[in-house]
Coordinates of C-alpha atoms and ligand atoms in Angstrom, one line a residue:
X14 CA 3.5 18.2 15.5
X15 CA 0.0 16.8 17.0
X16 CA -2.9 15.0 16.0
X17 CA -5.3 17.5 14.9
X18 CA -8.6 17.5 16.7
X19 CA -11.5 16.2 13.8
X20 CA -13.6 18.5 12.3
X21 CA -17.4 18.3 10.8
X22 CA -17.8 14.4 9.7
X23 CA -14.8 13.4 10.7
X24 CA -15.8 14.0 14.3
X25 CA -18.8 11.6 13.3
X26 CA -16.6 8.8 11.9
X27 CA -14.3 9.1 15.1
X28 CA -17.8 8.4 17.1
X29 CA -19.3 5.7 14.7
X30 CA -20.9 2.8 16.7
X31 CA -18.5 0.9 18.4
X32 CA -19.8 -2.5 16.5
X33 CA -20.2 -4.2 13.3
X34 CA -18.2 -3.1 9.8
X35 CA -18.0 0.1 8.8
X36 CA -16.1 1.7 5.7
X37 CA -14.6 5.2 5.5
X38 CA -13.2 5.9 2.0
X39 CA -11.6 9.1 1.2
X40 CA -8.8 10.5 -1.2
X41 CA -5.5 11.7 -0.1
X42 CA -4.7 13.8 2.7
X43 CA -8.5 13.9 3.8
X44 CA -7.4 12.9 7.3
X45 CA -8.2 9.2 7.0
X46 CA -4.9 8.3 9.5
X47 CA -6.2 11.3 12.1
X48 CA -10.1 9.7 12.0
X49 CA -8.2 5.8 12.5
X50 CA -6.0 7.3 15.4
X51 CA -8.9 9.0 17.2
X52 CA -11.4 6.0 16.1
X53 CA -9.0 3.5 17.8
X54 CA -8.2 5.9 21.0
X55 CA -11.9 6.4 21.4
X56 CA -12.6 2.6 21.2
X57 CA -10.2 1.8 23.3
X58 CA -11.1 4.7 26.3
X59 CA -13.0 2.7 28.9
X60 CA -15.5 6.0 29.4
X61 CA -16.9 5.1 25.9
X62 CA -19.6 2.2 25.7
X63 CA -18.7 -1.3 24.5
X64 CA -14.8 0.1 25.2
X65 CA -12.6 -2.9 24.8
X66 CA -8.9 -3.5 23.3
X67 CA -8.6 -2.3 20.0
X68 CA -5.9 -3.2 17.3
X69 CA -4.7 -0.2 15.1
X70 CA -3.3 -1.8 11.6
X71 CA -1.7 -0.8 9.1
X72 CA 0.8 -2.2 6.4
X73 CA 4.5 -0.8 6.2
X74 CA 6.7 -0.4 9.1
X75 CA 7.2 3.3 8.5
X76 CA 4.1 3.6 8.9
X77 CA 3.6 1.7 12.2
X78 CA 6.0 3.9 13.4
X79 CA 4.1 7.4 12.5
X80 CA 1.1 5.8 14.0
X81 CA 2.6 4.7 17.3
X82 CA 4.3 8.3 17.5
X83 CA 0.7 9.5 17.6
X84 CA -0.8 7.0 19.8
X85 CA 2.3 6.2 21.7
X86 CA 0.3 7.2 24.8
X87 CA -2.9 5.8 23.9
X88 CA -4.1 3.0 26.3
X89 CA -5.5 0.0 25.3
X90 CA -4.2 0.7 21.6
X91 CA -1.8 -1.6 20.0
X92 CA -0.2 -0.2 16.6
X93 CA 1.3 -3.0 14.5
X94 CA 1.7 -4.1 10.6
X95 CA -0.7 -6.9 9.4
X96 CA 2.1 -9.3 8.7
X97 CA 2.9 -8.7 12.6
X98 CA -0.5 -9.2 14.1
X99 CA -1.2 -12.9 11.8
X100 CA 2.5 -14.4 12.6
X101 CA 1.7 -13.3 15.9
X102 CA -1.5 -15.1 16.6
X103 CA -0.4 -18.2 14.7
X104 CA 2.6 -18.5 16.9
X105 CA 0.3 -17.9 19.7
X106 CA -2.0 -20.9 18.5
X107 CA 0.9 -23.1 18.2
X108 CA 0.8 -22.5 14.4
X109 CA 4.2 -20.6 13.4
X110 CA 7.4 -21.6 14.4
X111 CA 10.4 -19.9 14.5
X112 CA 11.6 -18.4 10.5
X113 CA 8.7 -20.4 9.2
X114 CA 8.3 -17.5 6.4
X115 CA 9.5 -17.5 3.3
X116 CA 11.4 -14.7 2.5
X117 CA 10.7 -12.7 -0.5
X118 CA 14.3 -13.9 -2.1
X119 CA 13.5 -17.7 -0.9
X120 CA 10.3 -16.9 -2.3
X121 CA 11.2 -15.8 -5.7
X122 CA 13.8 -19.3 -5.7
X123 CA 11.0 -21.5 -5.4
X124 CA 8.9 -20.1 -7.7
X125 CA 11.5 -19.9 -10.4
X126 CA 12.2 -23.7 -9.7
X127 CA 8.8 -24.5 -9.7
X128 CA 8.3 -23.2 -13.4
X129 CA 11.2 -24.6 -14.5
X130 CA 9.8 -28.1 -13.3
X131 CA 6.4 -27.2 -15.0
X132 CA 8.2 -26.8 -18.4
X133 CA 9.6 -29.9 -18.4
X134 CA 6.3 -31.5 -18.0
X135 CA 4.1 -29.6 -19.8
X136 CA 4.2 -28.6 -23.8
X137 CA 6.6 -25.8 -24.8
X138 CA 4.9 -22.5 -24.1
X139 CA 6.0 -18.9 -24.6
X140 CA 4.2 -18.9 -21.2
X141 CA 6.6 -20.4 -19.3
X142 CA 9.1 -17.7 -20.5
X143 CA 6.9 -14.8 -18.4
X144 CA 8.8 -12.9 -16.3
X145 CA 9.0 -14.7 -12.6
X146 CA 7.4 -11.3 -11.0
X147 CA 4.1 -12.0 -13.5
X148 CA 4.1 -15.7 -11.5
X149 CA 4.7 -14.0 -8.2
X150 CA 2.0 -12.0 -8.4
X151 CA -0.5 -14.6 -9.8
X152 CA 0.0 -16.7 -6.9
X153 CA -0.2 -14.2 -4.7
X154 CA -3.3 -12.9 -6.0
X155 CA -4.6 -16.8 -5.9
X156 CA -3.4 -16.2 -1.9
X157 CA -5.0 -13.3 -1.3
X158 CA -8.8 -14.3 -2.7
X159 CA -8.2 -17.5 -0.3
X160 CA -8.8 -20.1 -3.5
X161 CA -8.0 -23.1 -2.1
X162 CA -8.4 -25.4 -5.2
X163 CA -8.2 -25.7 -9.2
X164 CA -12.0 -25.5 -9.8
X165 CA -12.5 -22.2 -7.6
X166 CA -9.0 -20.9 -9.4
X167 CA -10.7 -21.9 -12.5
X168 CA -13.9 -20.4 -12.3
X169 CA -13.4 -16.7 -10.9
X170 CA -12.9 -13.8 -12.8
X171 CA -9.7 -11.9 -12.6
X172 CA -10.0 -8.6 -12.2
X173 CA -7.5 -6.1 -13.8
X174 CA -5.7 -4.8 -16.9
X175 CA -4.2 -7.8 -17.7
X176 CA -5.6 -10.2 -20.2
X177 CA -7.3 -13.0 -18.9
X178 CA -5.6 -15.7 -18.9
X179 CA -6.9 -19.1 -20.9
X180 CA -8.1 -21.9 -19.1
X181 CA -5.2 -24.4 -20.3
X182 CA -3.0 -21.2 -18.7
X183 CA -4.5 -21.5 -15.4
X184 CA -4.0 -25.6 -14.8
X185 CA -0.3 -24.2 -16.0
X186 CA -0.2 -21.8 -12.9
X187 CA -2.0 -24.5 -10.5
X188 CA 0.9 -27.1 -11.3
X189 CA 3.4 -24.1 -10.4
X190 CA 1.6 -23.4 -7.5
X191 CA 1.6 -26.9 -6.4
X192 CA 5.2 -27.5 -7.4
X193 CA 6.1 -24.2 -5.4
X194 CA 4.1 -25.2 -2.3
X195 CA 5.6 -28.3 -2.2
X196 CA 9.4 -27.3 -2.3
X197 CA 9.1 -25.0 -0.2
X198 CA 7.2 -26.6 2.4
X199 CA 9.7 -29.8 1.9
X200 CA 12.7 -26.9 2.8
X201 CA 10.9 -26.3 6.4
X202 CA 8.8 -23.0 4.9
X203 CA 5.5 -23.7 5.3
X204 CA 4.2 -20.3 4.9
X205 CA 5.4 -17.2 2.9
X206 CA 3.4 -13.7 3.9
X207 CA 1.2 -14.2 1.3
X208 CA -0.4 -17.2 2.8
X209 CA -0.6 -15.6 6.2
X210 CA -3.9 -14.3 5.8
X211 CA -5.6 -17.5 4.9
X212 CA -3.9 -19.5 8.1
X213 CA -5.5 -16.5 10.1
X214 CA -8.4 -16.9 9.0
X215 CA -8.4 -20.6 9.6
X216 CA -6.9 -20.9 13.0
X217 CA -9.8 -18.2 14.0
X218 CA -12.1 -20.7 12.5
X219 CA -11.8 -23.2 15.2
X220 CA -10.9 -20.9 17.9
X221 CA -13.3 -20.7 20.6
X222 CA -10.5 -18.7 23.0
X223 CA -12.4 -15.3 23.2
X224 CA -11.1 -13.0 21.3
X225 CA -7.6 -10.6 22.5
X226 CA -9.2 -7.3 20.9
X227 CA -12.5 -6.0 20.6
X228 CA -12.3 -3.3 18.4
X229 CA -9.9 -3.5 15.0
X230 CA -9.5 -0.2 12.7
X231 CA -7.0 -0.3 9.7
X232 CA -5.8 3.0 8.1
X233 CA -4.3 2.3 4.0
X234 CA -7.1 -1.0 4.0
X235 CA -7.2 -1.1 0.1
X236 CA -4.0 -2.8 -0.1
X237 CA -5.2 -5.7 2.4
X238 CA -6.0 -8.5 0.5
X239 CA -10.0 -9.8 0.6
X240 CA -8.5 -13.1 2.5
X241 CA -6.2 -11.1 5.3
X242 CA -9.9 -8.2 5.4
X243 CA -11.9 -11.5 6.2
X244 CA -9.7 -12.5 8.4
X245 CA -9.7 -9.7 10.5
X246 CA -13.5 -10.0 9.8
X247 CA -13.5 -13.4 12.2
X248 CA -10.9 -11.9 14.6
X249 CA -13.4 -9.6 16.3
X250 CA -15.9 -10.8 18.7
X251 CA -19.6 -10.7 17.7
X252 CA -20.0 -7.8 19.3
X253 CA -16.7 -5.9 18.6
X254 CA -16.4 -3.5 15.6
X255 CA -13.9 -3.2 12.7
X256 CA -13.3 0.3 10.7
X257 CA -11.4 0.0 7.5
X258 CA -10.2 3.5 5.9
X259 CA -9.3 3.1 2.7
X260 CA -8.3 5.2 -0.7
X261 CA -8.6 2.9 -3.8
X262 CA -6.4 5.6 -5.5
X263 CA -3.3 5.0 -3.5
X264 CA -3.7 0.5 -4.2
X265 CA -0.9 -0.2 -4.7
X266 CA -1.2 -4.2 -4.1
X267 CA -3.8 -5.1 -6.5
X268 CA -7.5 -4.8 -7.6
X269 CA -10.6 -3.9 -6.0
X270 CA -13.2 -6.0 -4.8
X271 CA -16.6 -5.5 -3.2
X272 CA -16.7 -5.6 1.0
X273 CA -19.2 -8.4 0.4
X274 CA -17.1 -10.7 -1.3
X275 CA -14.7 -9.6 1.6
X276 CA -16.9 -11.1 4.5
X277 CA -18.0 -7.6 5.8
X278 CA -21.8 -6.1 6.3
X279 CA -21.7 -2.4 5.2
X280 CA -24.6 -0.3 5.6
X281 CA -22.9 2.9 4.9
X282 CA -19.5 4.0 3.2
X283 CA -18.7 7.3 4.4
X284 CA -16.4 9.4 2.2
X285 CA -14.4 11.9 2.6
X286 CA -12.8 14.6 -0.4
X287 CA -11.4 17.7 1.2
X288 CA -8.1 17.5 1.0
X289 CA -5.9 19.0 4.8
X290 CA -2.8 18.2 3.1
X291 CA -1.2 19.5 -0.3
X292 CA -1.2 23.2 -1.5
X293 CA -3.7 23.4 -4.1
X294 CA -1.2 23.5 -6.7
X295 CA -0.1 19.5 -6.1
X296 CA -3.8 18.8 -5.2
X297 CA -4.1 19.6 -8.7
X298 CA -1.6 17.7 -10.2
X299 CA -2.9 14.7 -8.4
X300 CA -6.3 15.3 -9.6
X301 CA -5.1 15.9 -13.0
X302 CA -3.2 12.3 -12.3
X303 CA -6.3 11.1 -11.1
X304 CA -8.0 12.2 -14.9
X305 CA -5.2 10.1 -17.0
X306 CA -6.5 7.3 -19.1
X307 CA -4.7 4.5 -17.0
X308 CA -6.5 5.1 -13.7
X309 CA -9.7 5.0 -15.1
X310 CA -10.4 1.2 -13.9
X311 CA -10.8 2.8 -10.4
X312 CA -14.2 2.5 -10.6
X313 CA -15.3 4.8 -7.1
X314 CA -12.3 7.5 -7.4
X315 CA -13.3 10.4 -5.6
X316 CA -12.2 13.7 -6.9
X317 CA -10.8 15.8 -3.9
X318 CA -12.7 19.1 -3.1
X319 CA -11.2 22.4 -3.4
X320 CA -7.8 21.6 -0.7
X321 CA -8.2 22.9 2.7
X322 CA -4.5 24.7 2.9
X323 CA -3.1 28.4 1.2
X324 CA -1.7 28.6 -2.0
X325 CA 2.0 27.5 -2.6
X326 CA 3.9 27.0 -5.7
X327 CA 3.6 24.8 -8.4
X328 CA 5.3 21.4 -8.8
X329 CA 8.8 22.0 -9.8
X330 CA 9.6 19.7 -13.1
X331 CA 13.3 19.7 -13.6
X332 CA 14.9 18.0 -17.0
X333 CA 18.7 16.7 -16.4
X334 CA 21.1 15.9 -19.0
X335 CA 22.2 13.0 -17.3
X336 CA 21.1 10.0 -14.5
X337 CA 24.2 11.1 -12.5
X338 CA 23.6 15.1 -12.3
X339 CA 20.2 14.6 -11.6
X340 CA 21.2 12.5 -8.6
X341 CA 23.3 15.0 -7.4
X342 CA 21.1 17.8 -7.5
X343 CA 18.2 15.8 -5.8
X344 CA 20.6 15.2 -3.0
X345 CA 22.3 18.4 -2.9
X346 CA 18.9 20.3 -3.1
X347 CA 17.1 17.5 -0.2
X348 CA 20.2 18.1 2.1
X349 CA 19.5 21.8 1.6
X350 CA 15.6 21.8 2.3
X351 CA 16.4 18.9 5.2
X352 CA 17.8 21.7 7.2
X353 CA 14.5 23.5 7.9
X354 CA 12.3 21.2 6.6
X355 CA 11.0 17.7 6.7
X356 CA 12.0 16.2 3.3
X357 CA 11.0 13.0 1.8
X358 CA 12.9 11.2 -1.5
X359 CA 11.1 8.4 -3.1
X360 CA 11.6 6.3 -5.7
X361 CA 10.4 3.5 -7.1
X362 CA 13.4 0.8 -5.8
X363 CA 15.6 1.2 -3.2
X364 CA 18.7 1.5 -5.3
X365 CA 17.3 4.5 -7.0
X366 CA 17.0 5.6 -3.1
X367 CA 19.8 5.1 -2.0
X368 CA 21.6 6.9 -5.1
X369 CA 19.5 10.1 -4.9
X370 CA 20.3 10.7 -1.3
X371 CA 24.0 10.3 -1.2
X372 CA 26.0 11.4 0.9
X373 CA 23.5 13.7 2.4
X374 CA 24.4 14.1 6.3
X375 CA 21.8 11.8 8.7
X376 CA 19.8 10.9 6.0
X377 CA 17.0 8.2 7.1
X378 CA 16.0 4.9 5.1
X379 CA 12.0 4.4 5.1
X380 CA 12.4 0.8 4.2
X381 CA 14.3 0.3 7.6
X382 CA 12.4 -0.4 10.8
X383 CA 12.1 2.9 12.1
X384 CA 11.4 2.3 15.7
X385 CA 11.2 6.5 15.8
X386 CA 9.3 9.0 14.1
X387 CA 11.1 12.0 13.8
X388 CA 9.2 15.0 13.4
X389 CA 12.3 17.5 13.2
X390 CA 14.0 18.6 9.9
X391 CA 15.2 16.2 8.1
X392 CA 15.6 14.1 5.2
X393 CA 14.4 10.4 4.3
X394 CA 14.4 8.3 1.5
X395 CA 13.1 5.7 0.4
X396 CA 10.3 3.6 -2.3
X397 CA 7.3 4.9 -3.2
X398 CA 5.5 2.1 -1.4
X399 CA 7.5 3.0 2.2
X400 CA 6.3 6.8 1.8
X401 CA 2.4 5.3 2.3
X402 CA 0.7 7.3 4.2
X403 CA 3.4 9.6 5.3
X404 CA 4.0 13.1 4.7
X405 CA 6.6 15.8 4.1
X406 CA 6.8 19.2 3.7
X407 CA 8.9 18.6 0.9
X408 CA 9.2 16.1 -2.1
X409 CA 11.6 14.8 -4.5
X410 CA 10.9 12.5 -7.3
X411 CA 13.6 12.1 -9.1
X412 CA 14.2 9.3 -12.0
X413 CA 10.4 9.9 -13.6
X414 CA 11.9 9.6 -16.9
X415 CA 10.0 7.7 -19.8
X416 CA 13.1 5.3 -19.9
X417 CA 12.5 3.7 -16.9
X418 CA 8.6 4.5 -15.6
X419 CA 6.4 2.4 -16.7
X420 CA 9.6 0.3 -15.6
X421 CA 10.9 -1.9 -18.8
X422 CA 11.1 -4.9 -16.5
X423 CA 6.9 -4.5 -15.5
X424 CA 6.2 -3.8 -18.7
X425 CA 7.5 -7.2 -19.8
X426 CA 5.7 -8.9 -17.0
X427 CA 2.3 -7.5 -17.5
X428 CA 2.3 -5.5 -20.5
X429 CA 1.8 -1.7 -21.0
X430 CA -1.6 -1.2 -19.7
X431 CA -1.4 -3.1 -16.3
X432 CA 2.3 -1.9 -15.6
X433 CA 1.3 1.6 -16.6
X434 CA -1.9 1.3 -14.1
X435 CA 0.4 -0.1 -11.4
X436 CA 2.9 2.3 -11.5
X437 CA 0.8 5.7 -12.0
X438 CA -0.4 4.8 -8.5
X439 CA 2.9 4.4 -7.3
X440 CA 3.5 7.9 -8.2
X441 CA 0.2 9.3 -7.0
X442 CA 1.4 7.9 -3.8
X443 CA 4.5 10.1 -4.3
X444 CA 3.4 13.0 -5.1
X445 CA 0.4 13.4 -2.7
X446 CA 3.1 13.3 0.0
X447 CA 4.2 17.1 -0.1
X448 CA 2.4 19.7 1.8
X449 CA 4.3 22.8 0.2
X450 CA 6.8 21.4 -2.2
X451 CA 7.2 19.0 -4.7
X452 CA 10.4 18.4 -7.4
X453 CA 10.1 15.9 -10.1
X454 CA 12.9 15.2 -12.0
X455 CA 13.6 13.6 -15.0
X456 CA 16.2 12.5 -18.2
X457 CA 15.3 12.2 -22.0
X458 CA 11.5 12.3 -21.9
X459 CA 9.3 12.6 -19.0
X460 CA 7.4 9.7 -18.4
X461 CA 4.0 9.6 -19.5
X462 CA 2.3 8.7 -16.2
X463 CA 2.7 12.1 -15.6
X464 CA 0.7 14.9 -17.4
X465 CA 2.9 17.0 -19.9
X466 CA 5.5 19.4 -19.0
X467 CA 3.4 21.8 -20.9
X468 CA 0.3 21.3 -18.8
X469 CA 0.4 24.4 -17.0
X470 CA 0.6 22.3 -13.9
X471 CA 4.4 22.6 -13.3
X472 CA 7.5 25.1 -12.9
X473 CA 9.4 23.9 -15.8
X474 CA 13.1 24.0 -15.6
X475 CA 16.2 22.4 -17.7
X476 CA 18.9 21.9 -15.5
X477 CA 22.5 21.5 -17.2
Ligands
LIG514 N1 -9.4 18.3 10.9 C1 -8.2 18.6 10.5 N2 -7.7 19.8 10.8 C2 -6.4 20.2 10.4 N3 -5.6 19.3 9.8 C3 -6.0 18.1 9.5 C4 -7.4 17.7 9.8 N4 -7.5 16.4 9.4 C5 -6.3 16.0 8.9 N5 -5.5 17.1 8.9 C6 -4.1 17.1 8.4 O1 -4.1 16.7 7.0 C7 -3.0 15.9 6.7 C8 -3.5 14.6 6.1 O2 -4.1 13.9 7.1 P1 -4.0 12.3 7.1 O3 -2.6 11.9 7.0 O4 -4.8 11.8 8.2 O5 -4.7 12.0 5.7 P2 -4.9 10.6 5.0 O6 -6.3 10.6 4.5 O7 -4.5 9.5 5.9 O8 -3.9 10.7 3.8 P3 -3.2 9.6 2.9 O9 -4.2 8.5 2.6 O10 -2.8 10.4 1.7 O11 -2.0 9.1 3.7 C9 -2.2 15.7 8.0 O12 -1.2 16.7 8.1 C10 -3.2 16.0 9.1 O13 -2.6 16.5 10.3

């Protein structure tokens, strides 16, 4: 498998001025990787004007790896995650010390302490008995719009599903915040990945070293946050150039925010709808996806033009009597289809991975760092969130049941709507991996992310 050579506007996006910000949104499988590949090969070639090193970012490792196994022999190109390149140039400033990051689980610790300590100093609260993820993700968000202080926390608007919280609320999450920041630091952390961006962006700040690349393009940039896009924003040199492909259908990190408020000058977003990738019959159940009520906060989703391939088959929905049978079939069926085919399982957790794909023969995790892409037969597996940006020629989604997506557990943290919106995403992601096939498979009820089995959309099957 190569890189196909771009056609019509791509070609033009590939050749955009090599300066400034520039913004190429497009739905799935509209070759936003292929443009980003050849962008970053083209910026880097030292025949084309204002050439210079260029950064090629992205944000899973899987993903790195795909890239690099396109522009493995690309000079002047450097393929990394952005977690890679900001621990990198803080370490290089003097800034990050060795295992100075919180983990995720050392993450999680803190923040659970840290709301404990705010309930014994504050009144009692049903608040304080939200799920930890629903305070994970506040401060996070907090992170990634770089608020620095109570009175900026205080006086933007949060965007999202979720109801807003109250002011009193908000001095609640500051204390946490504080309390976290403070434990954690004290246990020799003084950064988790969340804070990255804005230690970036500050060490670049005061930085008058020139810059180490000219030219930055990011393939899957809607799920940067606006602090880690202005920070790339300040790692360019005045006259370098950064190229951000995005797909607000496919965020999977949070909410959309305009490229102003981002630090970036935009003349032009270029978009992009036809669709190189699915057979029109999972093209349409993506744009039929795309037409449920919960993604209707995505405010500039493009539907995707007729899709550029031959017709296949429709979506194959499969109803199992039990967890364990369906598991068995998914990996009996992947291990069948691996042999000729490349074949992706995703799920949204890793245990669900791990279940559906086991015992199958050579069967690759996603979540691990591949160093290798392999683009033989084959199976992998792996979360939703790892398959980003990927494809296969066939997919398996097994555990889509109404028992357990929305997940309970979201549901709990963030309430219907928000956990619903998150999650339908998740599966778009999933399903707008397959070129030629695509199995969904279910117990009890399918889940209503998901248009009905009696859409017309699917092959419906009951499996005993
Ligand atoms: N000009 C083209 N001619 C033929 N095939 C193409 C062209 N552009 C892209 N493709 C193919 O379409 C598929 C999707 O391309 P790509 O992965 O770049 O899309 P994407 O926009 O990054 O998708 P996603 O955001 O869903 O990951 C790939 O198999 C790619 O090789």
């Amino acid at each position: 498998m190569s890189l196909p050579r771009p056609q019509g506007r791509q070609h033009d996006v590939v050749y955009m001025a090599g300066r400034g910000h520039h913004v190429v949104l497009g739905t799935a499988g509209t070759g936003k990787t292929v443009m980003a590949v050849h962008r970053a090969a083209h910026l880097a070639d030292p025949r084309t004007q204002n050439s210079g090193p260029t950064l090629l970012l992205t944000y899973t490792n899987s993903l790195v790896a795909y890239l690099r196994h396109f522009a493995a022999d690309l000079p002047g190109v450097t393929v990394e995650t952005y977690g890679r390149f900001g621990r990198g140039y803080l370490a290089a400033r003097g800034r990050m010390g060795y295992r100075q990051i919180a983990t995720p689980t050392q993450r999680r610790f803190y923040v659970e302490q840290a709301v404990k300590a705010a309930t014994a100093t504050y009144r009692p609260s049903p608040f304080f008995d939200r799920a930890t993820d629903f305070f994970l993700d506040e401060l996070e968000w907090i992170d990634g719009n770089g608020l620095a202080t109570l009175p900026d926390y205080l006086a933007v608007r949060r965007v999202g599903r979720m109801e807003p919280l109250q002011p009193s609320q908000r001095h609640a999450v500051w204390a946490i915040r504080t309390n976290y920041l403070a434990a954690r630091t004290a246990a020799g952390l003084p950064y988790d990945w969340a804070s990255v961006p804005s230690a970036v962006r500050a060490s670049l700040d005061d930085d008058a070293q020139p810059r180490r690349y000219k030219h930055i393009v990011v393939d899957e940039a809607q799920d940067l946050s606006p602090e880690a896009i202005r920070s790339l924003a300040a790692a360019i040199p005045a006259d370098g150039s950064l190229t951000l492909f995005a797909d607000y259908a496919q965020q999977i990190y949070g909410q959309r925010v305009s490229w102003r408020s981002c630090g970036l000058t935009v003349t032009k977003t270029e978009e992009f709808l036809d669709n190189y990738r699915n057979s029109p019959e999972i093209a349409r159940l993506a744009i039929a996806m795309g037409e449920m009520p919960h993604f209707q906060d995505s405010a500039d989703l493009v539907e995707p033009r007729a899709p550029q391939r031959a017709a296949g088959a429709k979506p194959t929905l499969v109803r199992y009597s039990s967890t364990e049978a369906e598991a068995q079939a998914v990996a009996a069926n992947a291990a069948s289809f691996g042999k000729l085919s490349r074949v992706g399982i995703l799920t949204r957790t890793r245990a669900e991975a791990r279940k559906a794909s086991s015992g199958i023969p050579g069967v690759r995790a996603l979540h691990d760092n591949l160093d290798q892409w392999e683009v033989t037969a084959g199976v992998y597996a792996g979360t939703y969130h790892s398959g980003k940006g990927l494809e296969f020629d066939v997919v398996f989604l097994p555990f889509c049941g109404a028992d357990r997506s929305p997940d309970p557990e979201t549901v709990a943290a963030f309430g219907y709507d928000e956990a619903a919106a998150r999650e339908s995403r998740l599966i778009y992601v999933g399903v707008t991996r397959a070129r030629d096939e695509l199995i969904i498979t279910y117990t009890g009820e399918l889940t209503p992310l998901l248009p009905p089995a009696g859409s017309g959309l699917y092959q419906v099957t009951v499996a005993g």
